[in-house]
Amino acid sequence: MDMAATTLIRQHLIDPEICIRCNTCEATCPVGAITHDSRNYVVDASKCNMCMDCISPCPTGSIDNWRTLQRHAAYSVTEQLAWDTLPAELSAEQLADASAAQIPQPLESDVATAPAGDQSTLKGGSFGATIPPWSAAHAYTNLYGPKAPEHSIIATVVGNVRVTEVGTDYDTHHIVLDFGSMPFPVLEGQSIGIIPPGADAQGRPHHARQYSVASPRNGERPGYNNLSLTIKRVLEDHQGNAVRGVASNYMCDLRIGDKVHVIGPFGASFLMPNHPRSNIVMICTGTGSAPMRAMTEWRRRLRQSGKFDGGKLMLFFGARTKEELPYFGPLQNLPKDFIDINLAFSRTPGQPKRYVQHAMRERGADLAELLADPNTCIYVCGLKAMEEGVMLALQDVVSEAGMAWETLAAALKRQGRLHLETY
Amino acid sequence: MANIDYSEKIPNNVRLNEDRTLQRALEQWQPNYLNWWSDMGPDGSQGFDVYLRTAVSVDPQGWAQFGHVKMPEYRWGIFLNPADPARKIHFGDHMGENVWQDVPGEYRANLRRIIVTQGDTEPASVEQQRHLGLTAPSLYDLRNLFQVNVEEGRHLWAMVYLLHKYFGRDGREEGAALLERRSGQQDNPRILQAFNEETPDWLSFFMFTYFTDRDGKFQLCALAESSFDPLARTTKFMLTEEAHHMFVGESGVSRVIQRTCQIMNELRTDDPAKLRAAGVIDLPTIQRYLNFHFSVTIDLFGADQSSNAATFYSTGLKGRFEEGKRTDDHMLKHDSYKVLQVRGDALVEQEVPMLNALNEVLRDDYIKDSVGGVERWNKVIEKAGIAFRLKVPHKAFHRSIGTLADVKVAPDGRVVSEAEWNAKVNDWLPSPADRVFVASLMGRVVEPGRFANWIAPPVMGINRQPADFEYVRFN
């Protein structure tokens, strides 16, 4: 889900007026981003990964300086070596001028342009809604970003745990970010942008990467201003070529107390219905489970407080193996009368490959019953490759139940009841 | 004191609990250390809660833990940087061999001497500074003094650990002697002269931590290159703490200068008498203090030509500053270096074999580093728009060690007669009157956020705490 480019970065700088050139930061930096000459100690923005290892060992505090800049105007090592004083922070006006050409908006706008009812390809984009369900809560969007008064917000990592079993090719982390006293309201299904530190091979600062929020609206911990993300390290691309995901590896390696630059929130349509008899069908693979976890948890909290009744939850969740399925343990602990869980594993040794669409077809009768109910909303999130299979399965389930797919599909889209987010 | 739980009381990464011999040795040494601390540690500091940085491990997260600590209960940890199993000796006659995890018999005496000399400086500086707590210009400064002191104490632990662990009975005796010598005492003084000088006032303290602790940095850097791996790893970690001491000095002098400049501009005068009357230290006095501490400190590097230095290097005991970054052959048998000689009434440079001049090499590296900081002080003066520059005196000025000890040299490098020296010495070095004046300004300020008149507040607090933070609680 990496999509949003930002032209602004927070650059890490050392104050030459306070620094005593003791070399502690250079000796501490694990990535060799700090260098010096006889005049100054400086941080190379293209190497610094903002791990913050250098911050506490510095005896002077000079190391803890940051400036917001356009990424192409980041201070070079040569420039910094010549400084006697730190340059002033750019004014809001200077930054506003700098951000004229800014972040492309998130995925929904692309989805909206696909022609409705085009069944020849069965691309999800043709069917997905661009408006939220009628009972969805109102979402705040783009509170922080290049066009907002605050270009980014700093969140503190307050949790980072691995949620898949150890020993598989990849690992998936559950990361909790805290916003302190800064407002960052989110709803289930929304996403946020993370700006990884450093720069790409061309020396340009990294684009922001988008991740779905995995926690409910009142926080990963209820009543706290925090949220969680589900992030899998990317070690190969969709074609299987080796590639090390910049943001996912940065995020998975974060430690408690680390600071992260965040923009967002994003998304105004992939939102859950609020009314008490609404049903939710969730279809996902891997980290596509993040928004599903958020919705499920919000429903669980409502149910626990006695504020919800009648609405059903049905989940189709695919992974290669049980071990790679995020939140497998907690999922198993949810009451059966609360959520109808259907798992599909494609790489269980000795078993035929099973994908989410297989599970959907197996549960066709129950699924069709939910689809026939106008109080049902459907959410699909995960790898692009799943999209066509899922749409075909939906079409078959609906047809086999004697309903007209075209009519239902049009209604789902028009009423904001079918939402797809694949990547 | 029989059963000390070392892993609890003394954070360490040297598996103290698994070495019974070492434990027994330290069990005997520790009560003596605590006695020494209560006798010779900071005056009147018992029972204070001080906002200290304590190391609990050597990784970036563990070595800088901040919190209020009761002074005598500071946890003097023993830390070695993580071992690199592939580390090779990278200079001298043993170049390319594996580093030593134990002391080679033939180098035992020399290594012990190096460790004892380094170890002796650590308690010495605590002794030199023990009365300063009574005249601290602010709680912030008082806290910094205590931080320096406890870390010097920890560095002593580091050296004593090496002596106990690797040098048997000799090591234990040397460890005991480290607690018996006293700075400035006639019959049993500290080994190096600079550590027998008084640190009577806070300007001296700042100059000491700027210049003399910087000597510590260079000595520790040279030892961090050592082929004796435990010494290299210990000193590498000590360097991270030494940085704070230099910070106290550099920022301390800088704040004194800043306050003086401020008053100079307010009163529109550079007249020392008027400035002194206004309660700040005039820039020429600061220059004289600088001259004194610089010249005393560069003596610490030893004689300009030294066969010991050559032996230490060739046998791999002690490298040069940043040995690994140098591109020569790391043997130095065919190289030469220029040292100063007196010929008639002039100083001339003379080429000598590099190996014999290694003290001078380290001294020159140190001088370069010191000059950088003095230039940063000049920036403060420049910023205030005042036409005055502080200057490091000539290398031959006021020396007591080596060939330059026998000659009188002015700060500008001119060889002068005994008569001229005597006539001008009070212009070049702090006179008794200067010291009396500076001492007269020293009065204790302990209200959070308040600073003595002669010094500016710091740019930022410790660990990003505000200037008015209660850095010390007197209980």
Coordinates of N, CA, C and O in Angstrom, one line a residue, chain B residues 151-254:
Chain B
E151 N 31.7 9.2 37.6 CA 32.3 8.4 36.4 C 33.8 8.2 36.6 O 34.3 7.2 36.2
E152 N 34.5 9.2 37.2 CA 35.9 9.0 37.5 C 36.0 7.8 38.4 O 36.9 7.0 38.3
G153 N 35.1 7.7 39.4 CA 35.1 6.6 40.3 C 34.9 5.3 39.6 O 35.6 4.3 39.8
R154 N 34.0 5.3 38.6 CA 33.7 4.1 37.8 C 34.9 3.7 37.0 O 35.3 2.5 36.8
H155 N 35.6 4.7 36.5 CA 36.8 4.4 35.7 C 37.9 3.8 36.6 O 38.7 2.9 36.1
L156 N 38.0 4.2 37.8 CA 38.9 3.6 38.7 C 38.5 2.1 38.9 O 39.4 1.2 38.8
W157 N 37.2 1.8 39.0 CA 36.7 0.4 39.1 C 37.2 -0.3 37.9 O 37.6 -1.5 38.0
A158 N 37.1 0.3 36.7 CA 37.4 -0.4 35.5 C 38.9 -0.8 35.5 O 39.2 -1.9 35.1
M159 N 39.7 0.1 35.9 CA 41.2 -0.2 36.0 C 41.5 -1.3 37.1 O 42.3 -2.2 36.9
V160 N 40.8 -1.1 38.2 CA 41.0 -2.1 39.3 C 40.5 -3.5 38.9 O 41.2 -4.5 39.2
Y161 N 39.5 -3.5 38.1 CA 39.0 -4.8 37.6 C 40.1 -5.5 36.8 O 40.4 -6.7 37.0
L162 N 40.7 -4.7 35.9 CA 41.8 -5.3 35.1 C 43.0 -5.8 36.0 O 43.5 -6.9 35.8
L163 N 43.3 -4.9 37.0 CA 44.5 -5.3 37.8 C 44.1 -6.6 38.6 O 45.0 -7.5 38.7
H164 N 42.9 -6.7 39.1 CA 42.6 -7.8 39.9 C 42.4 -9.1 39.1 O 42.8 -10.2 39.4
K165 N 41.8 -8.9 37.9 CA 41.5 -10.1 37.1 C 42.8 -10.6 36.4 O 42.9 -11.8 36.3
Y166 N 43.7 -9.8 36.0 CA 44.8 -10.2 35.2 C 46.2 -10.2 35.8 O 47.1 -10.6 35.2
F167 N 46.3 -9.6 37.0 CA 47.6 -9.4 37.5 C 47.9 -9.9 38.9 O 48.9 -9.6 39.5
G168 N 47.0 -10.8 39.3 CA 47.3 -11.6 40.5 C 47.6 -10.7 41.8 O 47.0 -9.6 41.9
R169 N 48.5 -11.2 42.6 CA 48.8 -10.5 43.8 C 49.3 -9.1 43.5 O 48.9 -8.1 44.2
D170 N 50.2 -9.0 42.5 CA 50.7 -7.6 42.1 C 49.6 -6.7 41.9 O 49.6 -5.5 42.3
G171 N 48.6 -7.2 41.1 CA 47.5 -6.4 40.7 C 46.7 -5.9 42.0 O 46.2 -4.8 42.0
R172 N 46.5 -6.8 42.9 CA 45.7 -6.5 44.1 C 46.5 -5.4 44.9 O 45.9 -4.5 45.4
E173 N 47.8 -5.6 45.0 CA 48.6 -4.6 45.7 C 48.5 -3.2 45.0 O 48.3 -2.2 45.7
E174 N 48.6 -3.2 43.7 CA 48.5 -1.9 43.0 C 47.1 -1.3 43.2 O 46.9 -0.1 43.3
G175 N 46.1 -2.2 43.2 CA 44.7 -1.7 43.4 C 44.6 -1.1 44.8 O 43.9 0.0 44.9
A176 N 45.2 -1.6 45.8 CA 45.1 -1.1 47.1 C 45.9 0.3 47.1 O 45.4 1.3 47.7
A177 N 47.0 0.3 46.4 CA 47.8 1.6 46.5 C 47.1 2.7 45.8 O 47.3 3.9 46.2
L178 N 46.2 2.4 44.8 CA 45.4 3.5 44.2 C 44.6 4.2 45.2 O 44.2 5.4 44.9
L179 N 44.2 3.5 46.2 CA 43.3 4.2 47.2 C 44.2 4.8 48.3 O 43.6 5.5 49.2
E180 N 45.5 4.6 48.3 CA 46.3 5.2 49.4 C 47.0 6.5 49.0 O 47.2 7.3 49.8
R181 N 47.4 6.6 47.7 CA 48.0 7.9 47.2 C 46.9 9.0 47.3 O 45.7 8.7 47.3
R182 N 47.4 10.2 47.5 CA 46.5 11.3 47.6 C 47.0 12.5 46.8 O 48.2 12.8 46.8
S183 N 46.1 13.1 46.1 CA 46.5 14.3 45.2 C 47.1 15.4 46.1 O 46.5 15.8 47.1
G184 N 48.3 15.8 45.7 CA 48.9 16.9 46.3 C 49.6 16.6 47.6 O 50.3 17.5 48.2
Q185 N 49.5 15.4 48.1 CA 50.1 15.0 49.3 C 51.6 14.8 49.1 O 52.1 14.2 48.2
Q186 N 52.4 15.4 50.0 CA 53.9 15.4 49.8 C 54.5 14.0 49.8 O 55.3 13.7 49.0
D187 N 54.1 13.2 50.8 CA 54.8 11.9 51.0 C 54.2 10.8 50.1 O 54.9 9.8 49.9
N188 N 53.0 10.9 49.7 CA 52.5 9.9 48.8 C 51.6 10.5 47.7 O 50.3 10.3 47.7
P189 N 52.2 11.3 46.8 CA 51.3 12.0 45.8 C 50.8 11.1 44.7 O 51.3 10.0 44.6
R190 N 49.9 11.6 43.9 CA 49.5 11.0 42.7 C 50.7 10.9 41.7 O 51.6 11.7 41.8
I191 N 50.6 10.0 40.8 CA 51.8 9.7 39.9 C 52.1 10.9 39.0 O 53.2 11.2 38.8
L192 N 51.1 11.5 38.4 CA 51.3 12.5 37.4 C 51.1 13.9 38.0 O 50.1 14.1 38.8
Q193 N 52.0 14.8 37.7 CA 52.0 16.1 38.4 C 50.7 16.9 38.2 O 50.2 17.5 39.2
A194 N 50.1 16.9 37.0 CA 48.9 17.7 36.8 C 47.8 17.3 37.8 O 46.9 18.0 38.1
F195 N 47.9 16.1 38.3 CA 46.9 15.5 39.2 C 47.2 15.8 40.6 O 46.5 15.4 41.5
N196 N 48.3 16.6 40.8 CA 48.6 17.0 42.2 C 48.4 18.6 42.3 O 48.6 19.1 43.4
E197 N 48.0 19.2 41.2 CA 47.6 20.6 41.2 C 46.3 20.8 41.9 O 45.4 19.9 41.8
E198 N 46.1 21.9 42.5 CA 44.8 22.2 43.1 C 43.7 22.5 42.1 O 44.0 23.1 41.0
T199 N 42.5 22.2 42.4 CA 41.4 22.7 41.5 C 40.5 23.6 42.5 O 39.5 23.2 43.0
P200 N 41.0 24.8 42.7 CA 40.5 25.6 43.8 C 39.1 26.3 43.5 O 38.4 26.6 44.4
D201 N 38.9 26.5 42.3 CA 37.6 27.3 41.9 C 37.0 26.7 40.7 O 37.6 25.8 40.0
W202 N 35.8 27.2 40.3 CA 35.1 26.6 39.2 C 35.7 26.9 37.8 O 35.5 26.2 36.9
L203 N 36.4 28.0 37.7 CA 37.0 28.3 36.4 C 38.1 27.3 36.2 O 38.3 26.7 35.1
S204 N 38.8 27.0 37.3 CA 39.9 25.9 37.2 C 39.3 24.6 36.9 O 39.8 23.8 36.1
F205 N 38.1 24.3 37.5 CA 37.4 23.0 37.2 C 37.0 22.9 35.7 O 37.3 21.9 35.1
F206 N 36.5 24.0 35.2 CA 36.1 24.0 33.8 C 37.3 23.8 32.9 O 37.3 23.1 31.9
M207 N 38.4 24.6 33.2 CA 39.6 24.4 32.4 C 40.2 23.0 32.6 O 40.6 22.4 31.6
F208 N 40.1 22.5 33.8 CA 40.6 21.1 34.0 C 39.8 20.1 33.1 O 40.4 19.3 32.4
T209 N 38.5 20.2 33.2 CA 37.7 19.3 32.5 C 37.8 19.5 31.0 O 37.7 18.5 30.2
Y210 N 38.1 20.7 30.6 CA 38.3 20.9 29.1 C 39.6 20.4 28.7 O 39.7 19.5 27.8
F211 N 40.7 20.8 29.4 CA 42.0 20.4 28.9 C 42.5 19.0 29.4 O 42.9 18.2 28.7
T212 N 42.4 18.8 30.7 CA 42.9 17.6 31.3 C 42.1 16.4 31.0 O 42.6 15.3 30.7
D213 N 40.8 16.5 31.1 CA 40.0 15.4 30.7 C 40.1 15.1 29.2 O 39.9 14.0 28.7
R214 N 40.5 16.1 28.4 CA 40.7 15.8 27.0 C 42.0 15.0 26.8 O 42.1 14.1 26.0
D215 N 43.0 15.3 27.7 CA 44.1 14.4 27.8 C 43.7 13.0 28.0 O 44.1 12.0 27.4
G216 N 42.7 12.8 28.9 CA 42.1 11.5 29.2 C 41.6 10.9 27.9 O 41.8 9.7 27.7
K217 N 40.9 11.7 27.2 CA 40.3 11.1 25.9 C 41.5 10.6 25.0 O 41.4 9.5 24.5
F218 N 42.5 11.3 24.9 CA 43.6 10.9 24.0 C 44.3 9.7 24.5 O 44.7 8.8 23.8
Q219 N 44.6 9.7 25.9 CA 45.2 8.5 26.4 C 44.3 7.3 26.3 O 44.8 6.2 25.9
L220 N 43.0 7.5 26.5 CA 42.1 6.3 26.4 C 42.0 5.9 25.0 O 41.9 4.6 24.7
C221 N 42.0 6.8 24.1 CA 42.0 6.4 22.6 C 43.2 5.6 22.3 O 43.1 4.6 21.6
A222 N 44.4 6.0 22.8 CA 45.6 5.2 22.5 C 45.5 3.8 23.2 O 45.9 2.8 22.6
L223 N 44.9 3.7 24.4 CA 44.8 2.4 25.0 C 43.7 1.6 24.4 O 43.7 0.3 24.4
A224 N 42.7 2.2 23.8 CA 41.6 1.5 23.1 C 42.1 0.8 21.9 O 41.4 -0.1 21.3
E225 N 43.3 1.1 21.4 CA 43.9 0.4 20.3 C 44.8 -0.8 20.8 O 45.3 -1.6 20.0
S226 N 44.9 -1.0 22.1 CA 45.8 -2.0 22.6 C 45.6 -3.4 22.2 O 44.4 -3.8 21.9
S227 N 46.7 -4.1 22.1 CA 46.6 -5.6 21.7 C 46.0 -6.4 22.8 O 45.6 -7.5 22.6
F228 N 46.1 -5.9 24.1 CA 45.5 -6.5 25.2 C 44.0 -6.2 25.2 O 43.6 -5.1 25.6
D229 N 43.2 -7.1 24.7 CA 41.8 -6.9 24.4 C 41.0 -6.3 25.5 O 40.2 -5.4 25.4
P230 N 41.1 -6.9 26.7 CA 40.3 -6.4 27.8 C 40.5 -4.9 28.1 O 39.6 -4.2 28.4
L231 N 41.8 -4.5 28.0 CA 42.1 -3.1 28.2 C 41.5 -2.2 27.1 O 40.9 -1.2 27.3
A232 N 41.6 -2.7 25.8 CA 41.0 -2.0 24.7 C 39.5 -1.8 24.9 O 38.9 -0.7 24.7
R233 N 38.8 -2.9 25.3 CA 37.4 -2.8 25.4 C 36.9 -2.0 26.6 O 35.9 -1.3 26.5
T234 N 37.7 -2.0 27.7 CA 37.3 -1.2 28.8 C 37.4 0.3 28.5 O 36.6 1.1 28.8
T235 N 38.6 0.6 27.9 CA 38.8 2.0 27.6 C 37.9 2.6 26.6 O 37.5 3.8 26.6
K236 N 37.5 1.7 25.6 CA 36.5 2.2 24.6 C 35.3 2.7 25.3 O 34.7 3.7 24.9
F237 N 34.8 1.9 26.3 CA 33.6 2.3 26.9 C 33.8 3.5 27.8 O 32.9 4.4 27.9
M238 N 34.9 3.6 28.4 CA 35.2 4.8 29.3 C 35.2 6.1 28.4 O 34.8 7.1 28.9
L239 N 35.6 6.0 27.2 CA 35.6 7.1 26.3 C 34.2 7.8 26.2 O 34.1 9.0 26.0
T240 N 33.2 6.9 26.2 CA 31.8 7.5 26.0 C 31.5 8.4 27.2 O 30.7 9.3 27.1
E241 N 32.0 8.0 28.4 CA 31.8 8.8 29.6 C 32.7 10.0 29.6 O 32.2 11.1 30.1
E242 N 33.9 9.9 29.1 CA 34.8 11.0 29.1 C 34.3 12.2 28.4 O 34.5 13.4 28.7
A243 N 33.4 11.9 27.4 CA 32.9 12.9 26.5 C 32.1 13.9 27.4 O 32.1 15.1 27.1
H244 N 31.4 13.4 28.4 CA 30.6 14.3 29.2 C 31.5 15.3 30.0 O 31.2 16.4 30.2
H245 N 32.6 14.8 30.4 CA 33.6 15.6 31.2 C 34.1 16.8 30.4 O 34.1 17.9 30.8
M246 N 34.4 16.4 29.1 CA 34.9 17.5 28.2 C 33.8 18.5 28.0 O 34.0 19.7 27.8
F247 N 32.6 18.0 27.9 CA 31.4 18.9 27.7 C 31.3 19.9 28.8 O 31.0 21.0 28.6
V248 N 31.4 19.4 30.0 CA 31.3 20.2 31.2 C 32.4 21.4 31.1 O 32.1 22.5 31.3
G249 N 33.6 21.0 30.7 CA 34.6 22.0 30.6 C 34.3 23.0 29.4 O 34.4 24.2 29.6
E250 N 34.1 22.4 28.3 CA 33.9 23.3 27.1 C 32.7 24.3 27.3 O 32.8 25.5 27.1
S251 N 31.6 23.7 27.7 CA 30.4 24.6 27.9 C 30.6 25.5 29.1 O 30.1 26.6 29.1
G252 N 31.3 25.0 30.1 CA 31.5 25.8 31.3 C 32.3 27.1 31.0 O 31.9 28.2 31.3
V253 N 33.4 26.9 30.4 CA 34.3 28.1 30.0 C 33.5 29.0 29.1 O 33.5 30.2 29.2
S254 N 32.8 28.3 28.1 CA 32.0 29.1 27.2 C 31.0 30.0 27.9 O 30.7 31.1 27.5

